[in-house]
Short mmCIF file of C-alpha atoms in Angstrom, two decimals:
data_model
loop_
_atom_site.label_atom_id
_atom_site.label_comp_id
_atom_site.label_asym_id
_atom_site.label_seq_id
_atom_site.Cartn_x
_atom_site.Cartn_y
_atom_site.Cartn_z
CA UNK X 1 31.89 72.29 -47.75
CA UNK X 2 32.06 75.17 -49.51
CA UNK X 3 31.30 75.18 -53.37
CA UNK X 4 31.69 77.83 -54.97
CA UNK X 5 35.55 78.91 -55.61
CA UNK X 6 37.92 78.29 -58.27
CA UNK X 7 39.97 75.61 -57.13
CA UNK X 8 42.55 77.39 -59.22
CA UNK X 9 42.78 80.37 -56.42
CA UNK X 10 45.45 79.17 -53.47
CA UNK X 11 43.57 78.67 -50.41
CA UNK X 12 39.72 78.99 -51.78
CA UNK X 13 38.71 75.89 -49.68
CA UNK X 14 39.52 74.01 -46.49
CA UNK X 15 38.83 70.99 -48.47
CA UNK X 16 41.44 68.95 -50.47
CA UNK X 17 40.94 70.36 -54.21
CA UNK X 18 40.68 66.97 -55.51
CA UNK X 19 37.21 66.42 -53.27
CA UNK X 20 36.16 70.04 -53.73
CA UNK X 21 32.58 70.56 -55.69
CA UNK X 22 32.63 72.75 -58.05
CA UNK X 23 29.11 75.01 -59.24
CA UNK X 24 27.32 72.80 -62.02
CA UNK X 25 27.86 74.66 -65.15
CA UNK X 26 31.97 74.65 -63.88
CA UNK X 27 31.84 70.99 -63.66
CA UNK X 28 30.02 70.18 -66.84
CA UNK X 29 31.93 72.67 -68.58
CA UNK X 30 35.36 71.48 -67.47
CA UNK X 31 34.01 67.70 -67.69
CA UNK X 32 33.23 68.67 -71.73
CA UNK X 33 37.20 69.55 -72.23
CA UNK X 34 37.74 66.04 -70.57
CA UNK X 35 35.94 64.12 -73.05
CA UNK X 36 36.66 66.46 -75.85
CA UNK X 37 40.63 65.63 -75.31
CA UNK X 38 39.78 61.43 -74.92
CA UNK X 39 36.58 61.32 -77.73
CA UNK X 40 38.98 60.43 -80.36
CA UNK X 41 40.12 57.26 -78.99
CA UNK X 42 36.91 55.29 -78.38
CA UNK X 43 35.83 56.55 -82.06
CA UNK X 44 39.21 55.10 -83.64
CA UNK X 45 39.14 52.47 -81.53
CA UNK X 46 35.31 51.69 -82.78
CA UNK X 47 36.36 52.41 -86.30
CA UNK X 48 39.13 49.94 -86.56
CA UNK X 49 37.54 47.02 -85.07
CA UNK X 50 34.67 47.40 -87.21
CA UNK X 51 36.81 47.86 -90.69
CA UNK X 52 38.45 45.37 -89.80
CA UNK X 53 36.12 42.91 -89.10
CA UNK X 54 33.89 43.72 -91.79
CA UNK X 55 30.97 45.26 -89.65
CA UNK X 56 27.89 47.34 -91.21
CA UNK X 57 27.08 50.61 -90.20
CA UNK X 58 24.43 49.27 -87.63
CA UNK X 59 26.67 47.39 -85.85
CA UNK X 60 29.50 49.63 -85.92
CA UNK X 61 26.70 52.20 -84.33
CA UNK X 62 25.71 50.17 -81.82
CA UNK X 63 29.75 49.51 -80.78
CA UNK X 64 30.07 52.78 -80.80
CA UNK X 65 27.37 53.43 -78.11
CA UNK X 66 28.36 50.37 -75.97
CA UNK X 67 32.13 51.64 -75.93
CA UNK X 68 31.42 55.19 -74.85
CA UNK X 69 28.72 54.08 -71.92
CA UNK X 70 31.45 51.39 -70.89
CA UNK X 71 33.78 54.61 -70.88
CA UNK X 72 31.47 56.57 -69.22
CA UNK X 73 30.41 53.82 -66.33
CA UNK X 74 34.05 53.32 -65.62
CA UNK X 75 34.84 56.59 -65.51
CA UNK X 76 31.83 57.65 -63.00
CA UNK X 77 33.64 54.32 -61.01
CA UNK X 78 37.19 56.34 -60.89
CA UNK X 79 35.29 59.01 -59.70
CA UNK X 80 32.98 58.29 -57.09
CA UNK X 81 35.43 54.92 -55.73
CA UNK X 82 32.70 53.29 -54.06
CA UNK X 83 33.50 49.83 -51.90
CA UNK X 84 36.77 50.43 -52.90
CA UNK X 85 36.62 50.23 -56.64
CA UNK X 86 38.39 53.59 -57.84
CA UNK X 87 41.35 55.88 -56.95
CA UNK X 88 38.47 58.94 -56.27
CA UNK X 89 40.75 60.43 -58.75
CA UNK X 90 40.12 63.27 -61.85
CA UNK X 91 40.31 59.48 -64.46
CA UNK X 92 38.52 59.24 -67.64
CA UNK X 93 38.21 55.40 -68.65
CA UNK X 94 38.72 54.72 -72.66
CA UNK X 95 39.88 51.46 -74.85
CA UNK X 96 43.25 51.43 -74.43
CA UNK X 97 45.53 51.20 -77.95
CA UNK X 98 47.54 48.53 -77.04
CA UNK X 99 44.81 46.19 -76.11
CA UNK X 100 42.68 47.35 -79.39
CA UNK X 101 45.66 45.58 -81.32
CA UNK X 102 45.20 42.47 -79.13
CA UNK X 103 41.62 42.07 -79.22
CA UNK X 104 41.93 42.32 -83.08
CA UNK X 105 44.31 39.70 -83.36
CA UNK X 106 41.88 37.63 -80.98
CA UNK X 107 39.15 37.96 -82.70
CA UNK X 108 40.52 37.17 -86.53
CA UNK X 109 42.49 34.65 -85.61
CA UNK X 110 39.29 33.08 -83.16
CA UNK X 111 36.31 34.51 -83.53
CA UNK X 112 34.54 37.85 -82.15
CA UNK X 113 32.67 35.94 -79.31
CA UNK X 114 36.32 34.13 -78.14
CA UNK X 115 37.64 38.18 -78.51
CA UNK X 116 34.94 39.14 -76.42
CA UNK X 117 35.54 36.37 -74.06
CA UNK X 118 38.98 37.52 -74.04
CA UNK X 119 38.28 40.66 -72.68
CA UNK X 120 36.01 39.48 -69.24
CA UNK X 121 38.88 36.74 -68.68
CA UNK X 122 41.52 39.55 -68.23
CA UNK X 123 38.83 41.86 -66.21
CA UNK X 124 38.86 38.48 -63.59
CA UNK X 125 42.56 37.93 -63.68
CA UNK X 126 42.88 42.17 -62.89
CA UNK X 127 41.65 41.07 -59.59
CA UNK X 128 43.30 37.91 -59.32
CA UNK X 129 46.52 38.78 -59.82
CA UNK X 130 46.06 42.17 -57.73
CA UNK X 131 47.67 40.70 -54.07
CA UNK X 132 50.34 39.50 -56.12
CA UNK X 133 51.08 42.25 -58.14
CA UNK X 134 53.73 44.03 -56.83
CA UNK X 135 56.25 40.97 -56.72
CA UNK X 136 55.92 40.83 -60.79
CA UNK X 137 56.23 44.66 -61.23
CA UNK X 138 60.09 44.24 -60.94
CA UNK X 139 59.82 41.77 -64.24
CA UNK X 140 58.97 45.13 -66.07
CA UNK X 141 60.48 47.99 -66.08
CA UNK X 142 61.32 50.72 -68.73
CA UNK X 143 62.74 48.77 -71.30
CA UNK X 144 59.84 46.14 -71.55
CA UNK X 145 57.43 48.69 -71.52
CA UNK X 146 58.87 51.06 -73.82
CA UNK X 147 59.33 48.21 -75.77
CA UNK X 148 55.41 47.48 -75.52
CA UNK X 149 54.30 51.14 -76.45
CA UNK X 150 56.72 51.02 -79.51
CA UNK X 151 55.74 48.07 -80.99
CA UNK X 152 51.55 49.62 -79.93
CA UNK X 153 52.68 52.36 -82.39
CA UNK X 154 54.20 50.28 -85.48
CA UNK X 155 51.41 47.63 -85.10
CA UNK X 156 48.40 50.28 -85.54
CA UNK X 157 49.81 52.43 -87.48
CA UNK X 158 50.70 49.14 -89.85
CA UNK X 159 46.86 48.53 -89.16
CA UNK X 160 45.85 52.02 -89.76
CA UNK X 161 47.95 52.64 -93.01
CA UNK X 162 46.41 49.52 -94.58
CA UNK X 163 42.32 51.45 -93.75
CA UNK X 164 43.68 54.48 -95.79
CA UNK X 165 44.86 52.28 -98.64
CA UNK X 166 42.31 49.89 -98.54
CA UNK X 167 42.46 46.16 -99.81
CA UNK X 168 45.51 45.82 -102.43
CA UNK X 169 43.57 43.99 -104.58
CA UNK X 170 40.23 46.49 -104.46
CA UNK X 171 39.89 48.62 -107.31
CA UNK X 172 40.06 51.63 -105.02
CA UNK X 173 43.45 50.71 -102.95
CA UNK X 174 45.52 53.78 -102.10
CA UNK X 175 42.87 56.17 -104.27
CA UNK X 176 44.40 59.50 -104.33
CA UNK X 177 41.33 61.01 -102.66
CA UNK X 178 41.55 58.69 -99.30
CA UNK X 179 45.25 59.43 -99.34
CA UNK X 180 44.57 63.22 -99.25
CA UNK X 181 42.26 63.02 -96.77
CA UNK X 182 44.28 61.39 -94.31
CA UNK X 183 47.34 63.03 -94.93
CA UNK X 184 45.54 66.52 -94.95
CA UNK X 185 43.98 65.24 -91.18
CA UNK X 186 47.50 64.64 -90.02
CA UNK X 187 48.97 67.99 -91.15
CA UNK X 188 45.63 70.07 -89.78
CA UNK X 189 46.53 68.30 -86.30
CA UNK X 190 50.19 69.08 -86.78
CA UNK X 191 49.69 72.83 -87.67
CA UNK X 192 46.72 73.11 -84.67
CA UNK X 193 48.98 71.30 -82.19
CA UNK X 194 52.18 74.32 -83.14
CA UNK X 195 49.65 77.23 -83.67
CA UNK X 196 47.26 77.12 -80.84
CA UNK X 197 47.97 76.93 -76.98
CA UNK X 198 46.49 75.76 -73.50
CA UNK X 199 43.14 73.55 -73.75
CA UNK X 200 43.23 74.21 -77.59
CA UNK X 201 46.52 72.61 -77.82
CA UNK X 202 45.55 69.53 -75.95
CA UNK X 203 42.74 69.11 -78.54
CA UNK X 204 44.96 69.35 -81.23
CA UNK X 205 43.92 65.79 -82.36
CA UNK X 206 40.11 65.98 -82.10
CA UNK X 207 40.12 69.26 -83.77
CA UNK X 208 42.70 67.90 -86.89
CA UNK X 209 39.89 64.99 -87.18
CA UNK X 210 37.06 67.76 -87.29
CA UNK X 211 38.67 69.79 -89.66
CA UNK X 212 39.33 66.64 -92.09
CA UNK X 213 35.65 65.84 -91.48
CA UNK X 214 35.00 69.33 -93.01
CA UNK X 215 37.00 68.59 -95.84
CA UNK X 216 35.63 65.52 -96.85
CA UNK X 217 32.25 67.61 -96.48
CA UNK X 218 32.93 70.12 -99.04
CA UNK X 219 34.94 67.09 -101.63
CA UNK X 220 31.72 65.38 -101.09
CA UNK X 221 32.77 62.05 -99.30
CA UNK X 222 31.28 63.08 -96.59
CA UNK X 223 27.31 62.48 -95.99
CA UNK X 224 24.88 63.73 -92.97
CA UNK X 225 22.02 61.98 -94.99
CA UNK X 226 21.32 59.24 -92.32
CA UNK X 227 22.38 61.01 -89.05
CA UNK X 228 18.99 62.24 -88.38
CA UNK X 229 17.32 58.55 -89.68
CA UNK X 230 16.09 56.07 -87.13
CA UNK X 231 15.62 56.37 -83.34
CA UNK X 232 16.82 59.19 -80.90
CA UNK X 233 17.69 57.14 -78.09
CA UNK X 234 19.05 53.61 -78.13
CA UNK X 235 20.19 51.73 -75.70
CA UNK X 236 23.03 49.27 -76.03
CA UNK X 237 22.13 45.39 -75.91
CA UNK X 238 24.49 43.31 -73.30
CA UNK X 239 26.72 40.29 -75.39
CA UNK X 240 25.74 42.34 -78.64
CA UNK X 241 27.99 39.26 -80.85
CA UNK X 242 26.19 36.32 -78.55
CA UNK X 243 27.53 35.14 -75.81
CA UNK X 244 30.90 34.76 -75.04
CA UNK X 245 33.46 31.76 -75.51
CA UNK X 246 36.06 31.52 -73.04
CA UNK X 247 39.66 30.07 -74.26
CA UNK X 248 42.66 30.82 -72.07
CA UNK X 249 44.65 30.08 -74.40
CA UNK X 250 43.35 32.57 -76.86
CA UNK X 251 43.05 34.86 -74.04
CA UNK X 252 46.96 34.76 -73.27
CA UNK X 253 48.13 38.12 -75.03
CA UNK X 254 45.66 39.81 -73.54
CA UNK X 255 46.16 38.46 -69.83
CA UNK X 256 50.12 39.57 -70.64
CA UNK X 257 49.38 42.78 -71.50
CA UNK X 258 46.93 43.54 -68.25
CA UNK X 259 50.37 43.42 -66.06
CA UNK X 260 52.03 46.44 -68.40
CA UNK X 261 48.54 48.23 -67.79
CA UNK X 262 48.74 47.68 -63.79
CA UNK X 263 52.30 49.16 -64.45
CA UNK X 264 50.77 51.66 -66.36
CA UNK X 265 48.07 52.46 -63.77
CA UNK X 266 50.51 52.55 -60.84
CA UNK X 267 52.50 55.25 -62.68
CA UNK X 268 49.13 57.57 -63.45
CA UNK X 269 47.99 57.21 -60.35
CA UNK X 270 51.01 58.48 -58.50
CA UNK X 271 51.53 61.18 -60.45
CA UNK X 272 47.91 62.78 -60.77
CA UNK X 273 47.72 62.22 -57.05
CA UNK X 274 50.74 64.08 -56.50
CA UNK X 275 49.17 66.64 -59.71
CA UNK X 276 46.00 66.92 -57.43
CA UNK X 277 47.87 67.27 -54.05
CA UNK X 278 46.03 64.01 -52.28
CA UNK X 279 47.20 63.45 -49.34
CA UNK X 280 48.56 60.14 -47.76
CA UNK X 281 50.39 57.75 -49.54
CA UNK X 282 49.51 57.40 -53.18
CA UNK X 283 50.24 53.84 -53.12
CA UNK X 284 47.63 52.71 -51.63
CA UNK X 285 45.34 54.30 -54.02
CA UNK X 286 47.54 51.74 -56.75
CA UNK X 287 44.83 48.57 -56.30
CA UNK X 288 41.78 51.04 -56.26
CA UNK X 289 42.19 52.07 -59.33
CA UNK X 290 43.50 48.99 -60.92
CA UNK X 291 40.20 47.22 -59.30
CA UNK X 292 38.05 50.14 -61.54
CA UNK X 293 39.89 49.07 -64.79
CA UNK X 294 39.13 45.69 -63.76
CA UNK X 295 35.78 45.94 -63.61
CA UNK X 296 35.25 48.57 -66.08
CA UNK X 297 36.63 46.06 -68.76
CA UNK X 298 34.22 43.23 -67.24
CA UNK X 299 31.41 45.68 -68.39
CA UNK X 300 32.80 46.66 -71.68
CA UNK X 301 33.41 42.98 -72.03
CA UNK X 302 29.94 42.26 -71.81
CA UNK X 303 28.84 44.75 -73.86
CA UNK X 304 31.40 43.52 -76.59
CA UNK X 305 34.13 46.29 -76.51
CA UNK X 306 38.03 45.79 -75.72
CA UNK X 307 39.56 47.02 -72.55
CA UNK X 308 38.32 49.95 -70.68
CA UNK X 309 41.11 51.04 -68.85
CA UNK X 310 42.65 54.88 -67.57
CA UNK X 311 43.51 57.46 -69.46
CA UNK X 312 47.02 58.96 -69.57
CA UNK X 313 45.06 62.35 -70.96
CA UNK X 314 43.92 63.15 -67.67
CA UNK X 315 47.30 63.88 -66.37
CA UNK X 316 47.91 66.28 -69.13
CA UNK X 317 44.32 68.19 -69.05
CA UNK X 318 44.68 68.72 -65.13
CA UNK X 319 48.04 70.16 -65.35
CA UNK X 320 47.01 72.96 -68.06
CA UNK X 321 43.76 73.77 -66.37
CA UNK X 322 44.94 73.48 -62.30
CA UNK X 323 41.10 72.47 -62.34
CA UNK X 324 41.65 68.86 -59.53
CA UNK X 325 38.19 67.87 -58.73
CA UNK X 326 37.07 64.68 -59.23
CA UNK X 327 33.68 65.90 -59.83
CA UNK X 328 34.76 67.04 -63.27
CA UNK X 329 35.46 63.61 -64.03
CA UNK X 330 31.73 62.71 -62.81
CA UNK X 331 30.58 65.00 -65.17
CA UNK X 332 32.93 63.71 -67.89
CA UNK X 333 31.30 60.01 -66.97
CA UNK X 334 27.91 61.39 -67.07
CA UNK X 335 28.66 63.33 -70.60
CA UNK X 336 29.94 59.80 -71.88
CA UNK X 337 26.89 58.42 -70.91
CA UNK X 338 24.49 60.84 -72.45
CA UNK X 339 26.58 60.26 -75.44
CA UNK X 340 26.41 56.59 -75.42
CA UNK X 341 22.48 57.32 -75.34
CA UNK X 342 21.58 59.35 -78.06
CA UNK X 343 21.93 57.53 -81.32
CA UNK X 344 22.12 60.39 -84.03
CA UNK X 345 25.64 61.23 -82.37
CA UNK X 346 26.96 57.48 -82.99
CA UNK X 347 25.52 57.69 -86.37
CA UNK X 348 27.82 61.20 -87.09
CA UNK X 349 30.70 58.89 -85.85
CA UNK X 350 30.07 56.44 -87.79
CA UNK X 351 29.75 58.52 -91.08
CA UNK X 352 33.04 60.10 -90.74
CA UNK X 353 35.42 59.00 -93.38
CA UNK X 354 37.70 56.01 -93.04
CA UNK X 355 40.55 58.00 -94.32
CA UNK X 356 40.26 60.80 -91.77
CA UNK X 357 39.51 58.45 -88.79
CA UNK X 358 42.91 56.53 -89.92
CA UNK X 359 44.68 59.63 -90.70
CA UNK X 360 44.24 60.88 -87.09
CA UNK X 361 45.24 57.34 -85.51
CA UNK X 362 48.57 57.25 -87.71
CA UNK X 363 49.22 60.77 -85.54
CA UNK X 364 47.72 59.63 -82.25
CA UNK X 365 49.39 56.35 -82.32
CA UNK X 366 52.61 57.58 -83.81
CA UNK X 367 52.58 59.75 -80.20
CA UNK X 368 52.61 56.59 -78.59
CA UNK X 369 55.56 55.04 -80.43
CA UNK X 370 57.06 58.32 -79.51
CA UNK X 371 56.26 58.11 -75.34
CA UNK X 372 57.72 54.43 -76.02
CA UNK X 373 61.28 56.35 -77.59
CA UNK X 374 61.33 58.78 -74.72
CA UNK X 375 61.26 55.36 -71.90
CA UNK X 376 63.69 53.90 -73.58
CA UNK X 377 66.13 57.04 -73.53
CA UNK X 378 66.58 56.24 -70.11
CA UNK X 379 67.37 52.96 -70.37
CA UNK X 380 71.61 52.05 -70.69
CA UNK X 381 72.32 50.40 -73.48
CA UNK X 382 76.18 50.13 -73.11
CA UNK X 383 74.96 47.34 -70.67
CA UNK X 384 74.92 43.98 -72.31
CA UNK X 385 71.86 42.80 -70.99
CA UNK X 386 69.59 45.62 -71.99
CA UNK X 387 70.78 46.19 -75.72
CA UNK X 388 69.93 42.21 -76.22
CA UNK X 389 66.82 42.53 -74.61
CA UNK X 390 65.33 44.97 -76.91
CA UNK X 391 67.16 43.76 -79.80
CA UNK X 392 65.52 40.31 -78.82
CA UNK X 393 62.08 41.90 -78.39
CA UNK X 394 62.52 43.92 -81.34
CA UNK X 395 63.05 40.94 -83.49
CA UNK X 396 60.70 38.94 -82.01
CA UNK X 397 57.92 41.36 -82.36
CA UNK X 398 58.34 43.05 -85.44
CA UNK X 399 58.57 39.78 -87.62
CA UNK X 400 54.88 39.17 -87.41
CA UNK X 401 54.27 42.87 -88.12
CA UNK X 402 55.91 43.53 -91.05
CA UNK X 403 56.09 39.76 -92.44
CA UNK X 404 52.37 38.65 -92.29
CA UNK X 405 51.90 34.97 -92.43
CA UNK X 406 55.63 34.33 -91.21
CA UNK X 407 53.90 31.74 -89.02
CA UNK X 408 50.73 30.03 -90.69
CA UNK X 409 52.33 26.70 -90.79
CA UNK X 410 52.51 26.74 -87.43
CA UNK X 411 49.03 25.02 -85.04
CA UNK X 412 46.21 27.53 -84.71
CA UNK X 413 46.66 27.96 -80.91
CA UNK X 414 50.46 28.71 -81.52
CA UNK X 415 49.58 31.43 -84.21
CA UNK X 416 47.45 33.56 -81.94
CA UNK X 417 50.58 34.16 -79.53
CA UNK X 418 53.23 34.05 -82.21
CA UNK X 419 51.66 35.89 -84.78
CA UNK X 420 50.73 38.96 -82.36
CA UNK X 421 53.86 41.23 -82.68
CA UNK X 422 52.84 42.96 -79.12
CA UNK X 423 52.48 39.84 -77.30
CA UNK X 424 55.63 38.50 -78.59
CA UNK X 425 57.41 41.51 -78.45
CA UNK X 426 56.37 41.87 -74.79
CA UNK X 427 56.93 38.96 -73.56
CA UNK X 428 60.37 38.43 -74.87
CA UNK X 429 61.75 41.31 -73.75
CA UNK X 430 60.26 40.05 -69.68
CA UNK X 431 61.77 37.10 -70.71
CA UNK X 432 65.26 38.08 -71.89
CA UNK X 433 65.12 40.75 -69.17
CA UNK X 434 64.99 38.20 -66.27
CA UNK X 435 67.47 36.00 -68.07
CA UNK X 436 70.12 39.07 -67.98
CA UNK X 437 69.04 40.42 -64.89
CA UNK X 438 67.03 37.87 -62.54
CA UNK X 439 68.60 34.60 -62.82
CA UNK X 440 72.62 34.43 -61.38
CA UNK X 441 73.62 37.99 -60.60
CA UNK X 442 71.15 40.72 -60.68
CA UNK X 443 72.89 44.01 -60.20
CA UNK X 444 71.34 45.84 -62.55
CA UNK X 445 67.64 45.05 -61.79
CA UNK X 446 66.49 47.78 -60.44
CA UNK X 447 63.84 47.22 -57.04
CA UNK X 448 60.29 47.41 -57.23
CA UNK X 449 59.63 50.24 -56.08
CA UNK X 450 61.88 52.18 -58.52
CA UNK X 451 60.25 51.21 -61.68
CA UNK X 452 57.07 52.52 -59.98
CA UNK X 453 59.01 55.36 -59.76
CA UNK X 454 60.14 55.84 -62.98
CA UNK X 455 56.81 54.56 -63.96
CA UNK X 456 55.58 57.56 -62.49
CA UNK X 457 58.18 60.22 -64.12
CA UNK X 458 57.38 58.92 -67.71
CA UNK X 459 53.44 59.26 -67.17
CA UNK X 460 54.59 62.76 -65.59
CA UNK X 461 56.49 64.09 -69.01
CA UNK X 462 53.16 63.18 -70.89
#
C-alpha cells in the first residue's frame, strides 16, 4: 500500500482514498482541522449542562474530559469499524444538540443519575431497534425532521439566551457587559465566516469563540489564574454522578429522538461515502455506523455525558479539503483523546466566559434552525396534510418553549414528555403525519427509500 501521496492528486494510489494512509504529520495535521471545526460543540454542550444544573468548576472539568474521550473513543470506533461497529468512514463522534436539550429536560425534571440512565437506555434500544429500522424510516421524512431541527434551534437558543442574561431575579441579569460579550462573539463569527475562505471559513465558529475569549481577556472577565493549578493528567472516573437509575418512562424523549438520529445517520453516511468514493452499496454501511453511535453513547453514558453520536461537520471538512482517509479521523479520535487527558486544557474550557460560550451557541444553533428551514423548503405545503402537520407540531412544541410551566399541574411522569417542546414537537408531527398520510389513502407518503434519499441531499447541502 503505498503511503505517501496526496490523496488529493487523481490516481496517486491503487487503493480506495478513503483506506489510503497518509504520512504521520499529514494525518495529524489534517486530523487537528477535524477537531478544530467539531471542538465547539462538546465545550457548549459541557457548558450548558453544567450552568444549568448548577455544577462547580470541578465537576464541569471533569465533564468536560469525559465528553471529549467519549468523542474521541467513538470516533477511533467510526474509524477503525472493527466487528462491525463503524462505517470505516472519515466520522468525528460529538454530543449531538438535539439530544443536549433532551438530556436537560431529563435530568431537571428527574434527576442527573435518571438523565444519565437515560442516555445507556437509548444506546441499547440503537441496537434493538436496528433490524427493524428501516420499516419506521417511512414515519419520518422531511417535514418531521425539519420540524425536529427547528424546534433544536428555538429550544437552545431559548436555553442559551437565558445563560447570557442570567437569572431574572439575580442582581446581574442581562448586565451590559455579558450582553456585549456575546453579541460581540456572534458578530466576530459572522464577519470571520464572510471574510475568510476554505478551512478558515469552516472554523468560522471556533475562531468567533476565540476571539470573544480575547476580549473578555483584555475587559478583564477573563482569568488564566487556575489553568496551570492542580494535576496535568486526569483521568475521567466511570458513573461520575453515581450510578445510574433506569426509568423508561423518563427515558421516552430520548428513545424518540434516537430514530431521527438513525435518519440522520443514514443520510451522512450515504453522502460522505459517495464524498469519499467507497465503493459498493452505501447502504449497507447504514447499521455500521448506527451500531458506533450506539455504542459510543453507551460509553458516554457511563461516563455521564449525553449522546455521542456523528457529526454532520465531517461532510463539510472533506469536501473543502478532498483529503478522504479515514485515518485522519483516527488521528482526530486520538487528538480527542489526548485532549480528554490533559487537565489544564479542560480547565481553559472551563474558564471561558458564560457569555461567549452562549454567544457562539445562539450562532451555532441558530445554523441548525436554519438546516431545519432549508428541509422544510422542500416540503408542499399546498397539500392539506403537510401544512397541518407542522402547524400541529409547531403548536405542540413551541407551547412548552416559550410558555414555561404551561403544564405543572399535570403528574410528574406526564410533564417530562409534555413539557419537552422537542419531544412533543417530534412526535406530533410522526403522529399527524401518519394520520394524513398512513392510515386510509397514502398517496403522498413518499417510500422508504426516498426519504433516505432526500435524507441524503439535505446532509449533502450542509
Amino acid at each position: 500500500m503505498k503511503t505517501t501521496h496526496d490523496p488529493t492528486e487523481p490516481n496517486a494510489t491503487a487503493v480506495e482514498p478513503v483506506d489510503e494512509k497518509l504520512p504521520l504529520h499529514s494525518m495529524m495535521l489534517y486530523g487537528f482541522q477535524h477537531v478544530l471545526v467539531m471542538a465547539a460543540a462538546p465545550i457548549t454542550a459541557v457548558f450548558l449542562v453544567g450552568r444549568a444544573m448548577g455544577f462547580d468548576s470541578d465537576v464541569t472539568v471533569a465533564l468536560m474530559s469525559a465528553t471529549f474521550l467519549a468523542c474521541g473513543l467513538g470516533t477511533l470506533l467510526q474509524s477503525f469499524g472493527p466487528f462491525g461497529i463503524g462505517a470505516r468512514l472519515p466520522f468525528v463522534q460529538v454530543p449531538g444538540g438535539a439530544p443536549i436539550v433532551i438530556f436537560l429536560a431529563i435530568a431537571q425534571a428527574t434527576d442527573i443519575q435518571t438523565a444519565t440512565g437515560a442516555v445507556i437506555l437509548t444506546g441499547l434500544f440503537y441496537f434493538l431497534a436496528l433490524p427493524f429500522f428501516t420499516r419506521v424510516l417511512k414515519y419520518f421524512p422531511p417535514i418531521v425532521i425539519g420540524t425536529m431541527l427547528l424546534l433544536v434551534a428555538v429550544n437552545l437558543i431559548r436555553i442559551f439566551g437565558g445563560l447570557i442574561t442570567g437569572k431574572p431575579d439575580s442582581p446581574d441579569f442581562a448586565n451590559m457587559t455579558g450582553i456585549v460579550l456575546a453579541l460581540l462573539t456572534m458578530g466576530f463569527i459572522v464577519i470571520f465566516a464572510r471574510v475568510f475562505t476554505g478551512v478558515l471559513q469552516r472554523i468560522a465558529v471556533m475562531l468567533g469563540l476565540v476571539a470573544g475569549a480575547a476580549v473578555a481577556t483584555l475587559l478583564g472577565v477573563m482569568s488564566f489564574d487556575n489553568v496551570l493549578s492542580g494535576p496535568v493528567v486526569a483521568f475521567p472516573s466511570l458513573f461520575p454522578f453515581g450510578m445510574p437509575k433506569f426509568d423508561i418512562f423518563a427515558s421516552l424523549p430520548l428513545i424518540i429522538f434516537s430514530v431521527v438520529s438513525m435518519t440522520e445517520a443514514t443520510g451522512q453516511t450515504m453522502a460522505t461515502a459517495e464524498i469519499v468514493e467507497k465503493k459498493g452499496d452505501s447502504r449497507a454501511l447504514v447499521p455500521r455506523n448506527i451500531r458506533a453511535d450506539a455504542l459510543g453513547s453507551l460509553i458516554g453514558g457511563c461516563f455521564g455525558t449525553s449522546l455521542i453520536i456523528t457529526s454532520g461537520e465531517n461532510i463539510g471538512i472533506v469536501r473543502a479539503t478532498g483529503v478522504r482517509s479515514r485515518y485522519v479521523t483516527v488521528a482526530a479520535g486520538i487528538i480527542l483523546v489526548v485532549l480528554a487527558l490533559l487537565a489544564p486544557l479542560g480547565r481553559l474550557a472551563a474558564t471561558l466566559p458564560t457569555a461567549v460560550v452562549a454567544g457562539t451557541a445562539v450562532i451555532v444553533f441558530a445554523i441548525i434552525g436554519v438546516m431545519g428551514i432549508n428541509i422544510l423548503r422542500k416540503v408542499d405545503f399546498n397539500e392539506h396534510g403537510n401544512m397541518f402537520t407542522l402547524a400541529a407540531a409547531l403548536a405542540m412544541g413551541l407551547i412548552p418553549i416559550v410558555v414555561p410551566g404551561f403544564y405543572s399541574a399535570f403528574p410528574q411522569h406526564l410533564q417530562i414528555i409534555l413539557g419537552n417542546g422537542l419531544a412533543m414537537g417530534t412526535l406530533t408531527a410522526v403522529l399527524v403525519n401518519i394520520l394524513f398520510h398512513h392510515l386510509g389513502h397514502s398517496r403522498n407518503a413518499a417510500p422508504a427509500t426516498e426519504q433516505a434519499d432526500l435524507a441524503s441531499e439535505h446532509v449533502k447541502s450542509k
